[in-house]
Amino acid sequence: MHSGPVHQTLGWRALLLEDVRTAIANDPAARSKAEVVLGYPGVHAVWVHRVSHALWLKRQYLVARLLSQFSRAITGVEIHPGATIGRRFFIDHGMGVVIGETAEIGDDVMLYQGVTLGGRSLDKVKRHPTLEDGVVVGAGARVLGPITIGKGAQVGANAVVVRDVPPGAVVVGVPGRVRERGGGAEVPATPPVTVPPAEADVVDPAIWI
């Protein structure tokens, strides 16, 4: 995953433009760059996090935390400044999203409103999820504990996931269960699940709304 601020490998201006383009690519309601820059709280929350995370890495913990709380009040999105986030991360709608301190998010990840990337322990250890590249998490889903959601996996709306999800899988329900694309049988969302769903199968997009 990412070991430092994403802007170390991409200039701030280029990074901001990339975030705007990502929002336009992922939201058919976006009509212009200006609309995204001025009116998308999920994008604003990510931008503030870039700054608060950089402060966190410099051990400016109080300032970083206060900045993240200011962002929470304005956007409705709470991202702990310690969380590590990759490039082209998009939060659609945004309201009610919570991302914990030790969460790790890869590139090209998308979350919908009401998602929680939470912990299941009070110990000062890695206690929040890791989302690998290309993961999509549907509205209201809870992904809890130091688990890994594999590359390209999809978490359905309102699912509660407490175990690892293999790459390319779809997980739905409470507790989360892996479902083959195309309506196959469900299995618990835990290894070993060695055969990912077929790339050509289509999941009902309403699961993310």
PDB file of N, CA and C in Angstrom, residues 2-51:
ATOM      1  N   HIS A   2       0.292   2.371   0.325  1.00  0.00           N
ATOM      2  CA  HIS A   2       0.989   3.640   0.184  1.00  0.00           C
ATOM      3  C   HIS A   2       1.666   4.001   1.508  1.00  0.00           C
ATOM      4  N   SER A   3       2.961   4.328   1.450  1.00  0.00           N
ATOM      5  CA  SER A   3       3.726   4.571   2.664  1.00  0.00           C
ATOM      6  C   SER A   3       3.847   6.035   3.026  1.00  0.00           C
ATOM      7  N   GLY A   4       3.456   6.924   2.159  1.00  0.00           N
ATOM      8  CA  GLY A   4       3.596   8.346   2.440  1.00  0.00           C
ATOM      9  C   GLY A   4       2.573   9.142   1.676  1.00  0.00           C
ATOM     10  N   PRO A   5       2.649  10.467   1.796  1.00  0.00           N
ATOM     11  CA  PRO A   5       1.671  11.302   1.099  1.00  0.00           C
ATOM     12  C   PRO A   5       1.688  11.053  -0.395  1.00  0.00           C
ATOM     13  N   VAL A   6       0.504  10.947  -0.971  1.00  0.00           N
ATOM     14  CA  VAL A   6       0.411  10.666  -2.389  1.00  0.00           C
ATOM     15  C   VAL A   6       1.029  11.788  -3.210  1.00  0.00           C
ATOM     16  N   HIS A   7       1.065  13.022  -2.682  1.00  0.00           N
ATOM     17  CA  HIS A   7       1.593  14.129  -3.466  1.00  0.00           C
ATOM     18  C   HIS A   7       3.094  14.049  -3.649  1.00  0.00           C
ATOM     19  N   GLN A   8       3.770  13.073  -2.969  1.00  0.00           N
ATOM     20  CA  GLN A   8       5.199  12.917  -3.177  1.00  0.00           C
ATOM     21  C   GLN A   8       5.500  12.451  -4.602  1.00  0.00           C
ATOM     22  N   THR A   9       4.556  11.739  -5.226  1.00  0.00           N
ATOM     23  CA  THR A   9       4.768  11.225  -6.572  1.00  0.00           C
ATOM     24  C   THR A   9       3.977  11.987  -7.618  1.00  0.00           C
ATOM     25  N   LEU A  10       3.170  12.943  -7.188  1.00  0.00           N
ATOM     26  CA  LEU A  10       2.371  13.735  -8.120  1.00  0.00           C
ATOM     27  C   LEU A  10       2.201  15.121  -7.528  1.00  0.00           C
ATOM     28  N   GLY A  11       2.460  16.160  -8.335  1.00  0.00           N
ATOM     29  CA  GLY A  11       2.330  17.520  -7.831  1.00  0.00           C
ATOM     30  C   GLY A  11       0.921  17.815  -7.359  1.00  0.00           C
ATOM     31  N   TRP A  12       0.805  18.776  -6.452  1.00  0.00           N
ATOM     32  CA  TRP A  12      -0.498  19.102  -5.880  1.00  0.00           C
ATOM     33  C   TRP A  12      -1.512  19.506  -6.952  1.00  0.00           C
ATOM     34  N   ARG A  13      -1.089  20.321  -7.884  1.00  0.00           N
ATOM     35  CA  ARG A  13      -2.020  20.784  -8.908  1.00  0.00           C
ATOM     36  C   ARG A  13      -2.515  19.623  -9.761  1.00  0.00           C
ATOM     37  N   ALA A  14      -1.591  18.756 -10.164  1.00  0.00           N
ATOM     38  CA  ALA A  14      -1.958  17.604 -10.967  1.00  0.00           C
ATOM     39  C   ALA A  14      -2.850  16.651 -10.174  1.00  0.00           C
ATOM     40  N   LEU A  15      -2.577  16.521  -8.884  1.00  0.00           N
ATOM     41  CA  LEU A  15      -3.376  15.640  -8.038  1.00  0.00           C
ATOM     42  C   LEU A  15      -4.810  16.142  -7.908  1.00  0.00           C
ATOM     43  N   LEU A  16      -4.974  17.454  -7.705  1.00  0.00           N
ATOM     44  CA  LEU A  16      -6.313  18.024  -7.599  1.00  0.00           C
ATOM     45  C   LEU A  16      -7.095  17.851  -8.898  1.00  0.00           C
ATOM     46  N   LEU A  17      -6.423  18.080 -10.020  1.00  0.00           N
ATOM     47  CA  LEU A  17      -7.083  17.912 -11.316  1.00  0.00           C
ATOM     48  C   LEU A  17      -7.473  16.458 -11.538  1.00  0.00           C
ATOM     49  N   GLU A  18      -6.614  15.544 -11.101  1.00  0.00           N
ATOM     50  CA  GLU A  18      -6.919  14.119 -11.232  1.00  0.00           C
ATOM     51  C   GLU A  18      -8.155  13.753 -10.402  1.00  0.00           C
ATOM     52  N   ASP A  19      -8.266  14.323  -9.204  1.00  0.00           N
ATOM     53  CA  ASP A  19      -9.439  14.070  -8.364  1.00  0.00           C
ATOM     54  C   ASP A  19     -10.720  14.566  -9.037  1.00  0.00           C
ATOM     55  N   VAL A  20     -10.641  15.724  -9.666  1.00  0.00           N
ATOM     56  CA  VAL A  20     -11.813  16.275 -10.358  1.00  0.00           C
ATOM     57  C   VAL A  20     -12.204  15.384 -11.526  1.00  0.00           C
ATOM     58  N   ARG A  21     -11.236  14.967 -12.300  1.00  0.00           N
ATOM     59  CA  ARG A  21     -11.522  14.098 -13.436  1.00  0.00           C
ATOM     60  C   ARG A  21     -12.097  12.760 -12.979  1.00  0.00           C
ATOM     61  N   THR A  22     -11.634  12.273 -11.832  1.00  0.00           N
ATOM     62  CA  THR A  22     -12.157  11.019 -11.284  1.00  0.00           C
ATOM     63  C   THR A  22     -13.626  11.158 -10.921  1.00  0.00           C
ATOM     64  N   ALA A  23     -13.986  12.278 -10.306  1.00  0.00           N
ATOM     65  CA  ALA A  23     -15.383  12.517  -9.945  1.00  0.00           C
ATOM     66  C   ALA A  23     -16.263  12.557 -11.194  1.00  0.00           C
ATOM     67  N   ILE A  24     -15.806  13.244 -12.227  1.00  0.00           N
ATOM     68  CA  ILE A  24     -16.583  13.336 -13.465  1.00  0.00           C
ATOM     69  C   ILE A  24     -16.732  11.962 -14.114  1.00  0.00           C
ATOM     70  N   ALA A  25     -15.673  11.154 -14.052  1.00  0.00           N
ATOM     71  CA  ALA A  25     -15.718   9.828 -14.662  1.00  0.00           C
ATOM     72  C   ALA A  25     -16.655   8.879 -13.930  1.00  0.00           C
ATOM     73  N   ASN A  26     -16.816   9.085 -12.621  1.00  0.00           N
ATOM     74  CA  ASN A  26     -17.594   8.155 -11.803  1.00  0.00           C
ATOM     75  C   ASN A  26     -19.008   8.623 -11.485  1.00  0.00           C
ATOM     76  N   ASP A  27     -19.322   9.871 -11.796  1.00  0.00           N
ATOM     77  CA  ASP A  27     -20.651  10.382 -11.484  1.00  0.00           C
ATOM     78  C   ASP A  27     -21.284  10.971 -12.736  1.00  0.00           C
ATOM     79  N   PRO A  28     -22.274  10.293 -13.320  1.00  0.00           N
ATOM     80  CA  PRO A  28     -22.904  10.819 -14.541  1.00  0.00           C
ATOM     81  C   PRO A  28     -23.648  12.124 -14.314  1.00  0.00           C
ATOM     82  N   ALA A  29     -23.886  12.489 -13.041  1.00  0.00           N
ATOM     83  CA  ALA A  29     -24.574  13.751 -12.758  1.00  0.00           C
ATOM     84  C   ALA A  29     -23.633  14.951 -12.842  1.00  0.00           C
ATOM     85  N   ALA A  30     -22.329  14.706 -12.849  1.00  0.00           N
ATOM     86  CA  ALA A  30     -21.360  15.805 -12.920  1.00  0.00           C
ATOM     87  C   ALA A  30     -21.329  16.384 -14.323  1.00  0.00           C
ATOM     88  N   ARG A  31     -21.524  17.702 -14.410  1.00  0.00           N
ATOM     89  CA  ARG A  31     -21.619  18.343 -15.725  1.00  0.00           C
ATOM     90  C   ARG A  31     -20.408  19.200 -16.082  1.00  0.00           C
ATOM     91  N   SER A  32     -19.607  19.544 -15.083  1.00  0.00           N
ATOM     92  CA  SER A  32     -18.452  20.379 -15.382  1.00  0.00           C
ATOM     93  C   SER A  32     -17.437  20.279 -14.256  1.00  0.00           C
ATOM     94  N   LYS A  33     -16.209  20.665 -14.562  1.00  0.00           N
ATOM     95  CA  LYS A  33     -15.170  20.706 -13.541  1.00  0.00           C
ATOM     96  C   LYS A  33     -15.509  21.709 -12.447  1.00  0.00           C
ATOM     97  N   ALA A  34     -16.085  22.834 -12.855  1.00  0.00           N
ATOM     98  CA  ALA A  34     -16.447  23.863 -11.872  1.00  0.00           C
ATOM     99  C   ALA A  34     -17.463  23.332 -10.866  1.00  0.00           C
ATOM    100  N   GLU A  35     -18.419  22.565 -11.352  1.00  0.00           N
ATOM    101  CA  GLU A  35     -19.434  21.991 -10.466  1.00  0.00           C
ATOM    102  C   GLU A  35     -18.796  21.068  -9.433  1.00  0.00           C
ATOM    103  N   VAL A  36     -17.842  20.265  -9.873  1.00  0.00           N
ATOM    104  CA  VAL A  36     -17.160  19.347  -8.960  1.00  0.00           C
ATOM    105  C   VAL A  36     -16.331  20.114  -7.936  1.00  0.00           C
ATOM    106  N   VAL A  37     -15.568  21.078  -8.410  1.00  0.00           N
ATOM    107  CA  VAL A  37     -14.689  21.851  -7.519  1.00  0.00           C
ATOM    108  C   VAL A  37     -15.498  22.582  -6.453  1.00  0.00           C
ATOM    109  N   LEU A  38     -16.650  23.128  -6.828  1.00  0.00           N
ATOM    110  CA  LEU A  38     -17.418  23.968  -5.910  1.00  0.00           C
ATOM    111  C   LEU A  38     -18.486  23.218  -5.131  1.00  0.00           C
ATOM    112  N   GLY A  39     -18.955  22.091  -5.662  1.00  0.00           N
ATOM    113  CA  GLY A  39     -20.152  21.498  -5.081  1.00  0.00           C
ATOM    114  C   GLY A  39     -20.106  20.036  -4.705  1.00  0.00           C
ATOM    115  N   TYR A  40     -18.927  19.431  -4.633  1.00  0.00           N
ATOM    116  CA  TYR A  40     -18.831  18.010  -4.322  1.00  0.00           C
ATOM    117  C   TYR A  40     -18.144  17.791  -2.972  1.00  0.00           C
ATOM    118  N   PRO A  41     -18.908  17.565  -1.887  1.00  0.00           N
ATOM    119  CA  PRO A  41     -18.307  17.426  -0.558  1.00  0.00           C
ATOM    120  C   PRO A  41     -17.373  16.230  -0.435  1.00  0.00           C
ATOM    121  N   GLY A  42     -17.652  15.154  -1.185  1.00  0.00           N
ATOM    122  CA  GLY A  42     -16.746  14.014  -1.133  1.00  0.00           C
ATOM    123  C   GLY A  42     -15.362  14.365  -1.643  1.00  0.00           C
ATOM    124  N   VAL A  43     -15.316  15.170  -2.689  1.00  0.00           N
ATOM    125  CA  VAL A  43     -14.025  15.623  -3.222  1.00  0.00           C
ATOM    126  C   VAL A  43     -13.354  16.577  -2.234  1.00  0.00           C
ATOM    127  N   HIS A  44     -14.131  17.487  -1.657  1.00  0.00           N
ATOM    128  CA  HIS A  44     -13.568  18.419  -0.678  1.00  0.00           C
ATOM    129  C   HIS A  44     -12.963  17.667   0.505  1.00  0.00           C
ATOM    130  N   ALA A  45     -13.658  16.626   0.969  1.00  0.00           N
ATOM    131  CA  ALA A  45     -13.164  15.853   2.115  1.00  0.00           C
ATOM    132  C   ALA A  45     -11.829  15.192   1.793  1.00  0.00           C
ATOM    133  N   VAL A  46     -11.696  14.687   0.586  1.00  0.00           N
ATOM    134  CA  VAL A  46     -10.433  14.062   0.179  1.00  0.00           C
ATOM    135  C   VAL A  46      -9.323  15.104   0.131  1.00  0.00           C
ATOM    136  N   TRP A  47      -9.617  16.283  -0.385  1.00  0.00           N
ATOM    137  CA  TRP A  47      -8.600  17.329  -0.466  1.00  0.00           C
ATOM    138  C   TRP A  47      -8.123  17.752   0.921  1.00  0.00           C
ATOM    139  N   VAL A  48      -9.057  17.944   1.839  1.00  0.00           N
ATOM    140  CA  VAL A  48      -8.648  18.322   3.193  1.00  0.00           C
ATOM    141  C   VAL A  48      -7.832  17.199   3.825  1.00  0.00           C
ATOM    142  N   HIS A  49      -8.219  15.959   3.541  1.00  0.00           N
ATOM    143  CA  HIS A  49      -7.464  14.838   4.102  1.00  0.00           C
ATOM    144  C   HIS A  49      -6.028  14.826   3.595  1.00  0.00           C
ATOM    145  N   ARG A  50      -5.815  15.184   2.342  1.00  0.00           N
ATOM    146  CA  ARG A  50      -4.438  15.219   1.837  1.00  0.00           C
ATOM    147  C   ARG A  50      -3.572  16.125   2.727  1.00  0.00           C
ATOM    148  N   VAL A  51      -4.140  17.242   3.138  1.00  0.00           N
ATOM    149  CA  VAL A  51      -3.391  18.183   3.975  1.00  0.00           C
ATOM    150  C   VAL A  51      -3.264  17.651   5.400  1.00  0.00           C
TER     151      VAL A  51
END
